[in-house]
Coordinates of C-alpha atoms and ligand atoms in Angstrom, one line a residue:
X27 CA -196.2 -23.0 40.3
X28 CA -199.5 -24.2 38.8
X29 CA -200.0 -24.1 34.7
X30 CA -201.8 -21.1 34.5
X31 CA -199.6 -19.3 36.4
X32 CA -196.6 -20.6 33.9
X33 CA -199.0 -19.4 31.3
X34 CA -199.2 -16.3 32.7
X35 CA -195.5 -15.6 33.5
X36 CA -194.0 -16.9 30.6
X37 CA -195.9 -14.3 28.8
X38 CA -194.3 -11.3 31.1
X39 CA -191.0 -13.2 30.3
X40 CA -191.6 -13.7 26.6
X41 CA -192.2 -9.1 26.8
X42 CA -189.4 -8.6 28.4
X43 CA -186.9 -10.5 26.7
X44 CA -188.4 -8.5 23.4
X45 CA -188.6 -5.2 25.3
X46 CA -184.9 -6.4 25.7
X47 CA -183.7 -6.7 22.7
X48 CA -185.0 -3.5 21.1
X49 CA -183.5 -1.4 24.4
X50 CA -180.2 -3.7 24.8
X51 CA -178.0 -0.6 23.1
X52 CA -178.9 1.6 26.4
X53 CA -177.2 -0.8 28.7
X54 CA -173.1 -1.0 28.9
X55 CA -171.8 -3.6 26.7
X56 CA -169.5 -4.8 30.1
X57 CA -171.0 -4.9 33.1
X58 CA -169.8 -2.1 35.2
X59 CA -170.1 -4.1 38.7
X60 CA -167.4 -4.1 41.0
X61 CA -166.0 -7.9 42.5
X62 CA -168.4 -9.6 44.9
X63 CA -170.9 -6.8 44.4
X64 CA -173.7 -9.0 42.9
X65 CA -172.2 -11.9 45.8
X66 CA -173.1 -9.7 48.5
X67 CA -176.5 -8.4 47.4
X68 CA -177.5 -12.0 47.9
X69 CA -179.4 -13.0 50.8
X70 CA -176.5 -15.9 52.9
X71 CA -179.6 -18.5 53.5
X72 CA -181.9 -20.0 50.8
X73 CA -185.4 -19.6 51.5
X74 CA -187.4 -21.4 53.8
X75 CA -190.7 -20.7 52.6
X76 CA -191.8 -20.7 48.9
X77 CA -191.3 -17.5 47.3
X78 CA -193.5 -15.5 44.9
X79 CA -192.2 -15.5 41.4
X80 CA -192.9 -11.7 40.6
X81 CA -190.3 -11.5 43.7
X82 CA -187.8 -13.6 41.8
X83 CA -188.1 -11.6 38.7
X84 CA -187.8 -8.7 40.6
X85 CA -184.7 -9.5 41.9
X86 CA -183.6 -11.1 38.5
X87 CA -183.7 -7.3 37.2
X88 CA -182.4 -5.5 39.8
X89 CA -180.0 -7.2 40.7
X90 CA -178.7 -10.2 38.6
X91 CA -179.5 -7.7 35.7
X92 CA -176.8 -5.3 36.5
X93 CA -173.8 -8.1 36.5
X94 CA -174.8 -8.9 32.7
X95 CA -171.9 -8.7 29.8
X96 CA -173.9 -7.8 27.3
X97 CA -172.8 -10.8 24.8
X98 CA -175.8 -10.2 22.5
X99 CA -175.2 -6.0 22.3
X100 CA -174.6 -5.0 18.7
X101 CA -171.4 -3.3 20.2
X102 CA -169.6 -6.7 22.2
X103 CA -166.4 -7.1 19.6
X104 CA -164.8 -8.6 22.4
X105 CA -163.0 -12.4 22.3
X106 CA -165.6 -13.8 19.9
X107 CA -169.0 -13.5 19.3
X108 CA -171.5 -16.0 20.8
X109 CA -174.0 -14.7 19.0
X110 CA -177.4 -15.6 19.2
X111 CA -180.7 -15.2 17.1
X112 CA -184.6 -15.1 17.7
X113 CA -185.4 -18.6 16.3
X114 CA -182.6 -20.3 18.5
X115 CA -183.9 -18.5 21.3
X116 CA -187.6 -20.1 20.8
X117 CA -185.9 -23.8 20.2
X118 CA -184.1 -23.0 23.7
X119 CA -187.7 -22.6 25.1
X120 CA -188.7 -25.8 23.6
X121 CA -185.6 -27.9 24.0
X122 CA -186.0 -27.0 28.2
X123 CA -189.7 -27.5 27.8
X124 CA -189.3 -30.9 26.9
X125 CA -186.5 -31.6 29.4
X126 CA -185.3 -34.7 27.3
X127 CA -181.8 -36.6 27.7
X128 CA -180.5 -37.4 24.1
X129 CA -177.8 -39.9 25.1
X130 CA -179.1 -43.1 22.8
X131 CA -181.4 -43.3 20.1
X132 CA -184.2 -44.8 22.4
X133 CA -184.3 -41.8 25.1
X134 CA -185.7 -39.6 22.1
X135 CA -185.8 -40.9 18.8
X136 CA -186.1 -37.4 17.0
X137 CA -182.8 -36.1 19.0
X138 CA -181.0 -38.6 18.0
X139 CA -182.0 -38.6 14.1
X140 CA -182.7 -35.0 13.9
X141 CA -178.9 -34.5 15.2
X142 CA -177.5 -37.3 12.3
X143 CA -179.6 -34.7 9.5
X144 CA -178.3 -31.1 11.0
X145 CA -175.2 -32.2 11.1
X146 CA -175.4 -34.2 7.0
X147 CA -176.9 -30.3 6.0
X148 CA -173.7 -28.5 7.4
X149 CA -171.6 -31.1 5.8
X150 CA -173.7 -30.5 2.4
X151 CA -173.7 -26.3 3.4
X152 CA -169.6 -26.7 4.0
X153 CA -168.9 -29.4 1.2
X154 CA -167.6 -30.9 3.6
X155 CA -165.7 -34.4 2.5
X156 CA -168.5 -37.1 2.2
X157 CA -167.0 -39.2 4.5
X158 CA -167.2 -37.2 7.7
X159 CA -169.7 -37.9 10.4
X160 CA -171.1 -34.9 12.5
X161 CA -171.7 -34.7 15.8
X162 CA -173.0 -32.1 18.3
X163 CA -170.5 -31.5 21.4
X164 CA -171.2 -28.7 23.3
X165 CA -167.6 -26.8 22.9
X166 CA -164.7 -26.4 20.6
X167 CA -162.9 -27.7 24.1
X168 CA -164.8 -31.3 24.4
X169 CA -164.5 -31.5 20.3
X170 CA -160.6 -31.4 20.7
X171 CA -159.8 -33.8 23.7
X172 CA -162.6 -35.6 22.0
X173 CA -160.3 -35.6 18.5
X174 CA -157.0 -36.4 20.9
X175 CA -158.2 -39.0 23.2
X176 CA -159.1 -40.7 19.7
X177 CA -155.8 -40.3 18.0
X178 CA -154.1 -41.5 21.2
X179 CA -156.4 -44.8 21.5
X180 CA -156.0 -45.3 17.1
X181 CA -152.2 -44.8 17.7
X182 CA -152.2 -47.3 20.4
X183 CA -154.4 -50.3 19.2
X184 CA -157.2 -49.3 21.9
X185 CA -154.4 -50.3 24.9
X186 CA -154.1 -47.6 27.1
X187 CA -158.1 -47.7 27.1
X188 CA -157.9 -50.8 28.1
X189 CA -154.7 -51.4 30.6
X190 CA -153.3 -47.3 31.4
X191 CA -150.2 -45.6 29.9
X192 CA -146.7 -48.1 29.7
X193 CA -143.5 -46.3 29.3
X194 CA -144.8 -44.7 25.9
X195 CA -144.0 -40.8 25.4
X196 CA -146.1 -39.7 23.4
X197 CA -146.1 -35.9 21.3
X198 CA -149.1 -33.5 19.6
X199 CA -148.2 -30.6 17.7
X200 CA -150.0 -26.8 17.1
X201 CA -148.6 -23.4 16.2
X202 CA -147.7 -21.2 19.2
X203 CA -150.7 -19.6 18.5
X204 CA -153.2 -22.5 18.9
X205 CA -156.0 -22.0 21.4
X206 CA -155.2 -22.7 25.2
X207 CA -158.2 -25.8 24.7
X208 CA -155.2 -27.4 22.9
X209 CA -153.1 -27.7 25.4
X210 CA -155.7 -28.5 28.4
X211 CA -157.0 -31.6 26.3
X212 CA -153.4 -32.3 26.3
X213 CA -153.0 -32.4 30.0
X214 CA -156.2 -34.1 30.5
X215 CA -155.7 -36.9 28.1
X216 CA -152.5 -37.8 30.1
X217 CA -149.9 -36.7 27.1
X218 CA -148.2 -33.8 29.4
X219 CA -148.1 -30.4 28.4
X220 CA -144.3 -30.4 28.1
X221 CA -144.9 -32.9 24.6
X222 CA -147.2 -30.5 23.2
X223 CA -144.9 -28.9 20.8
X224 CA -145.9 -25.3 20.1
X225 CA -144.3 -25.0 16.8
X226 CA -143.3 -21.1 15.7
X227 CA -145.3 -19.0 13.4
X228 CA -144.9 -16.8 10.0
X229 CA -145.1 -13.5 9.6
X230 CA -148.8 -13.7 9.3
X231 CA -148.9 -16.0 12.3
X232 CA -149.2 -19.1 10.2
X233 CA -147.4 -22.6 11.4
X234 CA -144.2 -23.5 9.5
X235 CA -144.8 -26.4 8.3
X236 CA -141.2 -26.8 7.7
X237 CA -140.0 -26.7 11.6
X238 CA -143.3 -29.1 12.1
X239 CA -141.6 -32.2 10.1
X240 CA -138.3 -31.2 11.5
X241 CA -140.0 -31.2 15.3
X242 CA -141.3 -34.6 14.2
X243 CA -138.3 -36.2 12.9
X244 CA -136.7 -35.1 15.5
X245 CA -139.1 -36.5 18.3
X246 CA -139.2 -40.0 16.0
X247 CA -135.2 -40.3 16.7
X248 CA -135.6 -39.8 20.5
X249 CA -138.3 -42.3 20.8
X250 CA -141.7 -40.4 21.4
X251 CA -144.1 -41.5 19.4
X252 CA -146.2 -38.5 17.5
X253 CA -149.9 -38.8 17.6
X254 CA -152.1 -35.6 16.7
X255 CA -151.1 -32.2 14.5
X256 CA -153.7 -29.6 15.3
X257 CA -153.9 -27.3 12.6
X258 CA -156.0 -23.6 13.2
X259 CA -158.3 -22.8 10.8
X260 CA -158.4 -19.2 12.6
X261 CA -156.4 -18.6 15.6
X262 CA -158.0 -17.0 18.6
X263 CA -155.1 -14.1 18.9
X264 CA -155.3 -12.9 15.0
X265 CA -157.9 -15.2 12.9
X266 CA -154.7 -16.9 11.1
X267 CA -155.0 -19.8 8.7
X268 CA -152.2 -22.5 9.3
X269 CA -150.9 -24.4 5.9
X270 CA -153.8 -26.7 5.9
X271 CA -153.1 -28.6 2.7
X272 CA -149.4 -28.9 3.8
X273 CA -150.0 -30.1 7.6
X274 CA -152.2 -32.5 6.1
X275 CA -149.7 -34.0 3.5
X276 CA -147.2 -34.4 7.0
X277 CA -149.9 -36.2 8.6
X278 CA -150.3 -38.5 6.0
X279 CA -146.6 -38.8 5.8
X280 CA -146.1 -39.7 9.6
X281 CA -149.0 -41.5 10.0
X282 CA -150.5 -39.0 11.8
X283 CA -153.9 -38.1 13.2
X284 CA -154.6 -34.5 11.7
X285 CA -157.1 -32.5 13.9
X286 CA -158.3 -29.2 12.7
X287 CA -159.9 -26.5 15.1
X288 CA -162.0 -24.0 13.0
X289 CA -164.0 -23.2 16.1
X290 CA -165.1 -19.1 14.9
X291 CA -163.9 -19.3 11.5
X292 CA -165.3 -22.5 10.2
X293 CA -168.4 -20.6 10.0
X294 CA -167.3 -18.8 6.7
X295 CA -167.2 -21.9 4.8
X296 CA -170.7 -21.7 4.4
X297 CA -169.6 -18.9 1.3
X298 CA -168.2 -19.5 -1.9
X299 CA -165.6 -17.2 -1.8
X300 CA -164.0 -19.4 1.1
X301 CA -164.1 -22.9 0.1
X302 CA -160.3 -22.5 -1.4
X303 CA -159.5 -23.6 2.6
X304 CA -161.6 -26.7 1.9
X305 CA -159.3 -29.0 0.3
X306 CA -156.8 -28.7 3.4
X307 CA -160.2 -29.0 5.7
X308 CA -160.9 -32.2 3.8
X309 CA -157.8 -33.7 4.4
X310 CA -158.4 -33.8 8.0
X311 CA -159.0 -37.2 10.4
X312 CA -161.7 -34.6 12.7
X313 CA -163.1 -30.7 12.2
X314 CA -164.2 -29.2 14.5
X315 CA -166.4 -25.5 14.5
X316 CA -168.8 -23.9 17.0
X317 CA -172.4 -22.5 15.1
X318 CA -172.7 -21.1 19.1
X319 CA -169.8 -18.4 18.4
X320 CA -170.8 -17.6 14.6
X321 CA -173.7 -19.0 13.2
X322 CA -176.8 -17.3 15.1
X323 CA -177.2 -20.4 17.4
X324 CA -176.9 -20.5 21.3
X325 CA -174.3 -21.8 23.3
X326 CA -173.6 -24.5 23.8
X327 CA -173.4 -26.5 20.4
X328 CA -170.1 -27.6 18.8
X329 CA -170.3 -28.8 15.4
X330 CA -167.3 -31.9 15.5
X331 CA -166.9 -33.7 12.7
X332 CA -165.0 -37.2 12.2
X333 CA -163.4 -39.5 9.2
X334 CA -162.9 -42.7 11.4
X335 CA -166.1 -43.2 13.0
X336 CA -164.8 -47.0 14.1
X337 CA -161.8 -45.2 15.9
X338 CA -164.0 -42.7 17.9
X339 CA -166.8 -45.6 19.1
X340 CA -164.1 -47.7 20.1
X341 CA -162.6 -44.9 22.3
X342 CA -165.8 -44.1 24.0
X343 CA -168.2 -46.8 23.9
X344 CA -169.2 -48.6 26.9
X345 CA -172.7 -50.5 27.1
X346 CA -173.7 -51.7 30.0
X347 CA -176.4 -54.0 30.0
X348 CA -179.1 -51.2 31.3
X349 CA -178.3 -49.2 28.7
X350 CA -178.4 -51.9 25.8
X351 CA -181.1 -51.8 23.3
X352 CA -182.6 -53.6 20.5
X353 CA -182.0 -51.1 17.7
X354 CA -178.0 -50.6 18.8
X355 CA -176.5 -51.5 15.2
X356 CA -179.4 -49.6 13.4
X357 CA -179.0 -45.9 14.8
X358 CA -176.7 -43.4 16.6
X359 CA -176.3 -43.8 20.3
X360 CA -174.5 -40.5 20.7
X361 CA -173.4 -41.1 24.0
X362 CA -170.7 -43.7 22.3
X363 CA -169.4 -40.1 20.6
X364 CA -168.0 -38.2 23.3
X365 CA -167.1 -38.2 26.8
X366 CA -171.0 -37.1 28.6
X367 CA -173.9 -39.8 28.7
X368 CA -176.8 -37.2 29.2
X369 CA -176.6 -34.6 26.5
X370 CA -179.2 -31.7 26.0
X371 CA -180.9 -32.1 22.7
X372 CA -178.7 -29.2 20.9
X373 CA -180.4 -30.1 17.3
X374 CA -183.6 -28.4 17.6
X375 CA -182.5 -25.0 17.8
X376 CA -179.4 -25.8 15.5
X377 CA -182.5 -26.8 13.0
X378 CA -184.8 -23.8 13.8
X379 CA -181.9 -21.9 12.3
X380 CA -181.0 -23.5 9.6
X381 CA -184.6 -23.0 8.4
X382 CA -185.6 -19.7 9.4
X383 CA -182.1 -18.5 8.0
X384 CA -181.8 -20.3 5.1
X385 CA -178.4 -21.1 3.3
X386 CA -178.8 -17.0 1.6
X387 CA -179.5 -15.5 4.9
X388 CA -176.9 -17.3 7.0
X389 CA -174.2 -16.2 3.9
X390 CA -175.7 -13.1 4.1
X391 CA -175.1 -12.0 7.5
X392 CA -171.5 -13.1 7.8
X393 CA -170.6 -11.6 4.1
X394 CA -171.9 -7.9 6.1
X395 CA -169.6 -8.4 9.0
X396 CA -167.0 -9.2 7.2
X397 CA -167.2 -6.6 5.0
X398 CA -167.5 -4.1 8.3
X399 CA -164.3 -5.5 9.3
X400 CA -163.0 -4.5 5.9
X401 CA -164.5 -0.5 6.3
X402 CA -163.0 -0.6 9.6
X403 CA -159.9 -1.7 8.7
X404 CA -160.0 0.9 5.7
X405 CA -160.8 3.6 8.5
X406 CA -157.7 2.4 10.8
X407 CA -155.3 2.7 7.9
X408 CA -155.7 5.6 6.8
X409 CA -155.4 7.2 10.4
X410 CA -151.8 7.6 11.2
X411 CA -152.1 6.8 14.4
X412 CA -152.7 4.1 14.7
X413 CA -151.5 0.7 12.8
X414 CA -153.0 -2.9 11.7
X415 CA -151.0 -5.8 13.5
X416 CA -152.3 -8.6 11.2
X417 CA -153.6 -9.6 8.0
X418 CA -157.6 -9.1 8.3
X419 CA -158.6 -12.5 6.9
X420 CA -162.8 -13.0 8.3
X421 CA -164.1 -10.8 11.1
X422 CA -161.8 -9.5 13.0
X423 CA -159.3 -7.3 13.3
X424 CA -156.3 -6.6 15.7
X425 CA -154.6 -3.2 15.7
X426 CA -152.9 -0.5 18.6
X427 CA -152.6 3.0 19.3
X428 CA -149.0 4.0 17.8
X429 CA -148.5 8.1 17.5
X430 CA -145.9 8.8 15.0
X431 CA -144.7 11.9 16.6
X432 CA -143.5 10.1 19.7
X433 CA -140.5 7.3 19.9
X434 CA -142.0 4.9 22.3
X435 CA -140.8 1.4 22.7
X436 CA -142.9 -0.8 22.5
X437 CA -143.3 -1.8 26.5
X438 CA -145.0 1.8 26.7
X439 CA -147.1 1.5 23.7
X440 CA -148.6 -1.9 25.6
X441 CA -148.9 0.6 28.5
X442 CA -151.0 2.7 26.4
X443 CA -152.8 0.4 25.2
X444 CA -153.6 -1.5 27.9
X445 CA -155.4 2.2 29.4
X446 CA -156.8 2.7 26.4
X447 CA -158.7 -0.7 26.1
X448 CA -159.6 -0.4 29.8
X449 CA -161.2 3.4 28.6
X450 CA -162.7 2.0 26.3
X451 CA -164.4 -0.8 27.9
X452 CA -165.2 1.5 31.4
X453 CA -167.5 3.4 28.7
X454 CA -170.1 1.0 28.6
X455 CA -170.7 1.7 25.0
X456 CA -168.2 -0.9 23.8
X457 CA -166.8 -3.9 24.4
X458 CA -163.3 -5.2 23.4
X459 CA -160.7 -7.1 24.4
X460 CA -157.0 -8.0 23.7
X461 CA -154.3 -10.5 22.8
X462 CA -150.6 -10.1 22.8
X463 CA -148.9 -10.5 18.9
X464 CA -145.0 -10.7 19.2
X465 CA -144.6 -9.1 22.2
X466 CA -147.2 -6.4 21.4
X467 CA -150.5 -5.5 23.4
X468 CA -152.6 -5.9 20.6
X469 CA -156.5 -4.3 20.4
X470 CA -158.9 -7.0 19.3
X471 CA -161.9 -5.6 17.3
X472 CA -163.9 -9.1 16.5
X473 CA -167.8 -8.3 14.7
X474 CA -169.9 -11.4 14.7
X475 CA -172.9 -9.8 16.8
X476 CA -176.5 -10.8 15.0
X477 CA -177.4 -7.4 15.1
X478 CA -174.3 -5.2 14.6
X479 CA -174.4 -2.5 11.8
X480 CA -172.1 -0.3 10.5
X481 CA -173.2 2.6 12.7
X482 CA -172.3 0.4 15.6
X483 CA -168.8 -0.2 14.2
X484 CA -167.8 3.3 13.1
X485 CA -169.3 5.0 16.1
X486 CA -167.0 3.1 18.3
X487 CA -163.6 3.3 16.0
X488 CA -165.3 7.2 16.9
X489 CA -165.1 6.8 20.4
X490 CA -161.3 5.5 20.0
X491 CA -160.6 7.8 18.1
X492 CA -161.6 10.6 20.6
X493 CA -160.1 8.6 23.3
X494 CA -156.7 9.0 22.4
X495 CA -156.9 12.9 21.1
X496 CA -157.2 15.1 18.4
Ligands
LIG243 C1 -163.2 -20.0 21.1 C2 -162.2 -21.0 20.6 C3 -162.1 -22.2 21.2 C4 -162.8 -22.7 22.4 O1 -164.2 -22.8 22.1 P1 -165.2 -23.4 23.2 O2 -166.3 -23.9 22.4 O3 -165.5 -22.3 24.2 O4 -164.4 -24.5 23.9 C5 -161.1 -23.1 20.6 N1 -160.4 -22.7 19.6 C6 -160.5 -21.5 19.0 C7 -159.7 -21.2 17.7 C8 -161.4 -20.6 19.4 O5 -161.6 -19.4 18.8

């Protein structure tokens, strides 16, 4: 492709993407593709010969096209949002326009430093503690085995980096409601799964902290040695806040690194009304929230922030001698941060954002969808039918289809339910998905889409509505 065909193209591409956009509420929210469809429209060799681009694009919409989830349709309230926004979108053009690797301060001086001053303006936006230091990972995942891998090498004087696990059991703690990343970074960082202790839930499916310190006396006395407490600022299943303050005075007890996974949620410390959680965020050794599930940036950037900065270089740095520079003890070689060495330079659009928001715009968008998760839990409450099966705390909001007429049990109320979601979602005009809340089949209704409104919201709590009968 020559520049002045790029030119050229890039233009069609910039219309239809905006042609997009203002028609993306005619298209089904989940794509409506059956298994190996898309797989088997696919030619079974590559090309030989070059082909025209106006054929690729042509293909792109007829057939790639038609296997889209519609993540950025005003109507997706399914899992969580990714949502996505107009200047991020433009920084994405740029960021793969300049094709840079941002692993050390060297390979692009203005990743590295504009990283270090994105992540000091979410710390300023958050009040974060002073003493954290932000870095960009590119999921809530990487953030936490990141976060683990540290507290294991901190609780270990750097050994089993250096000569591989001895005899030592060691334990990490969450709620039983903890996201499944817990648990992989878990396996992966060589802990075992079966000393992750899953400690029970509240009625509002907050840990209790009291079973926590008895789990950990307990594990003390039979000789495992407790390394990390993950505490969920806003669980996947129900958006629940775990005793932060409290699991953080434990972790300071035991000597404990204190992890805390805000990955949706952490968004809404950006507003006044929710920095009451931020004296329990402070008192964390790493924080970790995504700005690609509710902050109007693409994925993939993972906002992770750390106390002990010594602890995580330690854990991760390596230099071999064609990657040493002269300016090494001057600036951030973020490579020595995480686990990748090339990294994408997730900054730009994180910045574009932050300044074509603004602080007020950014507060203003999530205040509206939280206050449509409010209406629509107003609306669900006051029909009989159905009930609320948690405490609405941000954006989302878990409920089920319970007649009162009927005495069902609950296994066929999840029967129900589970036909009603699948209705639902074989509509095309929404999009939601489920979790399971003590042993219930619960509907997940999360609102985080850039572009939702309240028309969006009530007309499908219309559609549910009609779904189940007059
Ligand atoms: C979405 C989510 C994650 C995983 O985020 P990724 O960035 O996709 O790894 C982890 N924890 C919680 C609470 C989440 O909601």
């Amino acid at each position: 492709m020559e520049i002045e065909d790029f030119e050229r193209y890039s233009e069609i591409i910039t219309n239809w993407i905006a042609n997009h956009y203002r028609e993306i509420r005619n298209f089904p929210v989940l794509s409506q593709v059956k298994p190996r469809e898309i797989f088997d429209s696919l030619p079974t060799n590559p090309p030989e010969e070059p082909e025209p681009f106006e054929k690729i694009f042509e293909d792109f919409q007829n057939i790639i096209f038609k296997g889209v989830t519609h993540w950025q349709h005003p109507r997706f309230f399914a899992y969580f949002p990714a949502n996505t926004s107009f200047p991020s979108i433009l920084a994405e053009f740029l960021t793969s326009a300049l094709g840079i690797q941002a692993m050390m301060w060297i390979t692009s001086p203005s990743a590295a430093e504009l990283e270090e001053k994105v992540m000091d303006w979410l710390k300023k936006m958050m009040h974060l503690s002073e003493n954290f230091h932000g870095v960009i990972q590119d999921t809530a995942s990487t953030s936490t085995l990141v976060a683990i891998l540290t507290a294991r090498e901190k609780a270990t004087d750097f050994e089993i980096n250096k000569n591989g696990f001895s005899n030592q059991k060691f334990t990490v703690y969450c709620s039983e409601e903890a996201h499944s990343s817990i648990e992989k970074a878990v396996k992966i960082a060589g802990i075992g799964s079966n000393n992750l202790r899953k400690i029970p839930v509240d009625e509002n499916f907050s840990m209790k902290t009291d079973l926590l310190e008895q789990a950990i006396k307990e594990d003390v006395q039979n000789g495992f040695k407790p390394i990390c407490i993950v505490g969920a600022f806003g669980t996947t299943g129900s958006t629940a806040v775990d005793p932060l303050e409290q699991i953080g005075e434990i972790a300071n007890r035991y000597g404990i690194w204190y992890h805390i996974d805000g990955a949706m949620v952490g968004s809404a410390l950006i507003l006044p009304e929710f920095q009451h959680y931020l004296k329990g965020i402070n008192t964390a050794d790493s924080f970790v929230f995504n700005p690609h599930k509710w902050l109007f940036t693409n994925f993939d950037c993972s906002a992770f922030f750390v106390k002990d900065k010594r602890a995580l270089l330690e854990t991760f740095q390596l230099t071999p001698s064609y990657l040493a520079t002269d300016f090494d003890q001057q600036v951030n070689n973020y490579r020595d941060w995480g686990i990748q060495l090339g990294r994408r330079f997730r900054a730009l659009k994180l910045w574009f954002v932050l300044r074509s928001f603004g602080i007020k715009g950014l507060q203003d968008k999530l205040r509206y969808h939280i206050s449509l998760a409010k209406q629509l839990e107003k609306e669900i409450r006051s029909d009989c039918r159905f009930e609320i099966l948690a405490p609405v705390n941000f954006n989302t909001i878990c409920f089920r289809y319970k007649p009162t007429d009927a005495n069902l049990t609950d296994s066929e109320l999840n029967e129900i339910n589970k036909n009603l979601l699948d209705k639902i979602n074989a509509s095309g005009f929404a999009f939601l998905s489920h979790t399971t809340l003590k042993n219930k089949f619960t509907l997940r209704f999360s609102i985080g889409q850039t572009n939702t409104t309240s028309e969006d919201v009530l007309n499908t709590w219309k559609l549910i509505q009609n779904l189940v009968g007059r």
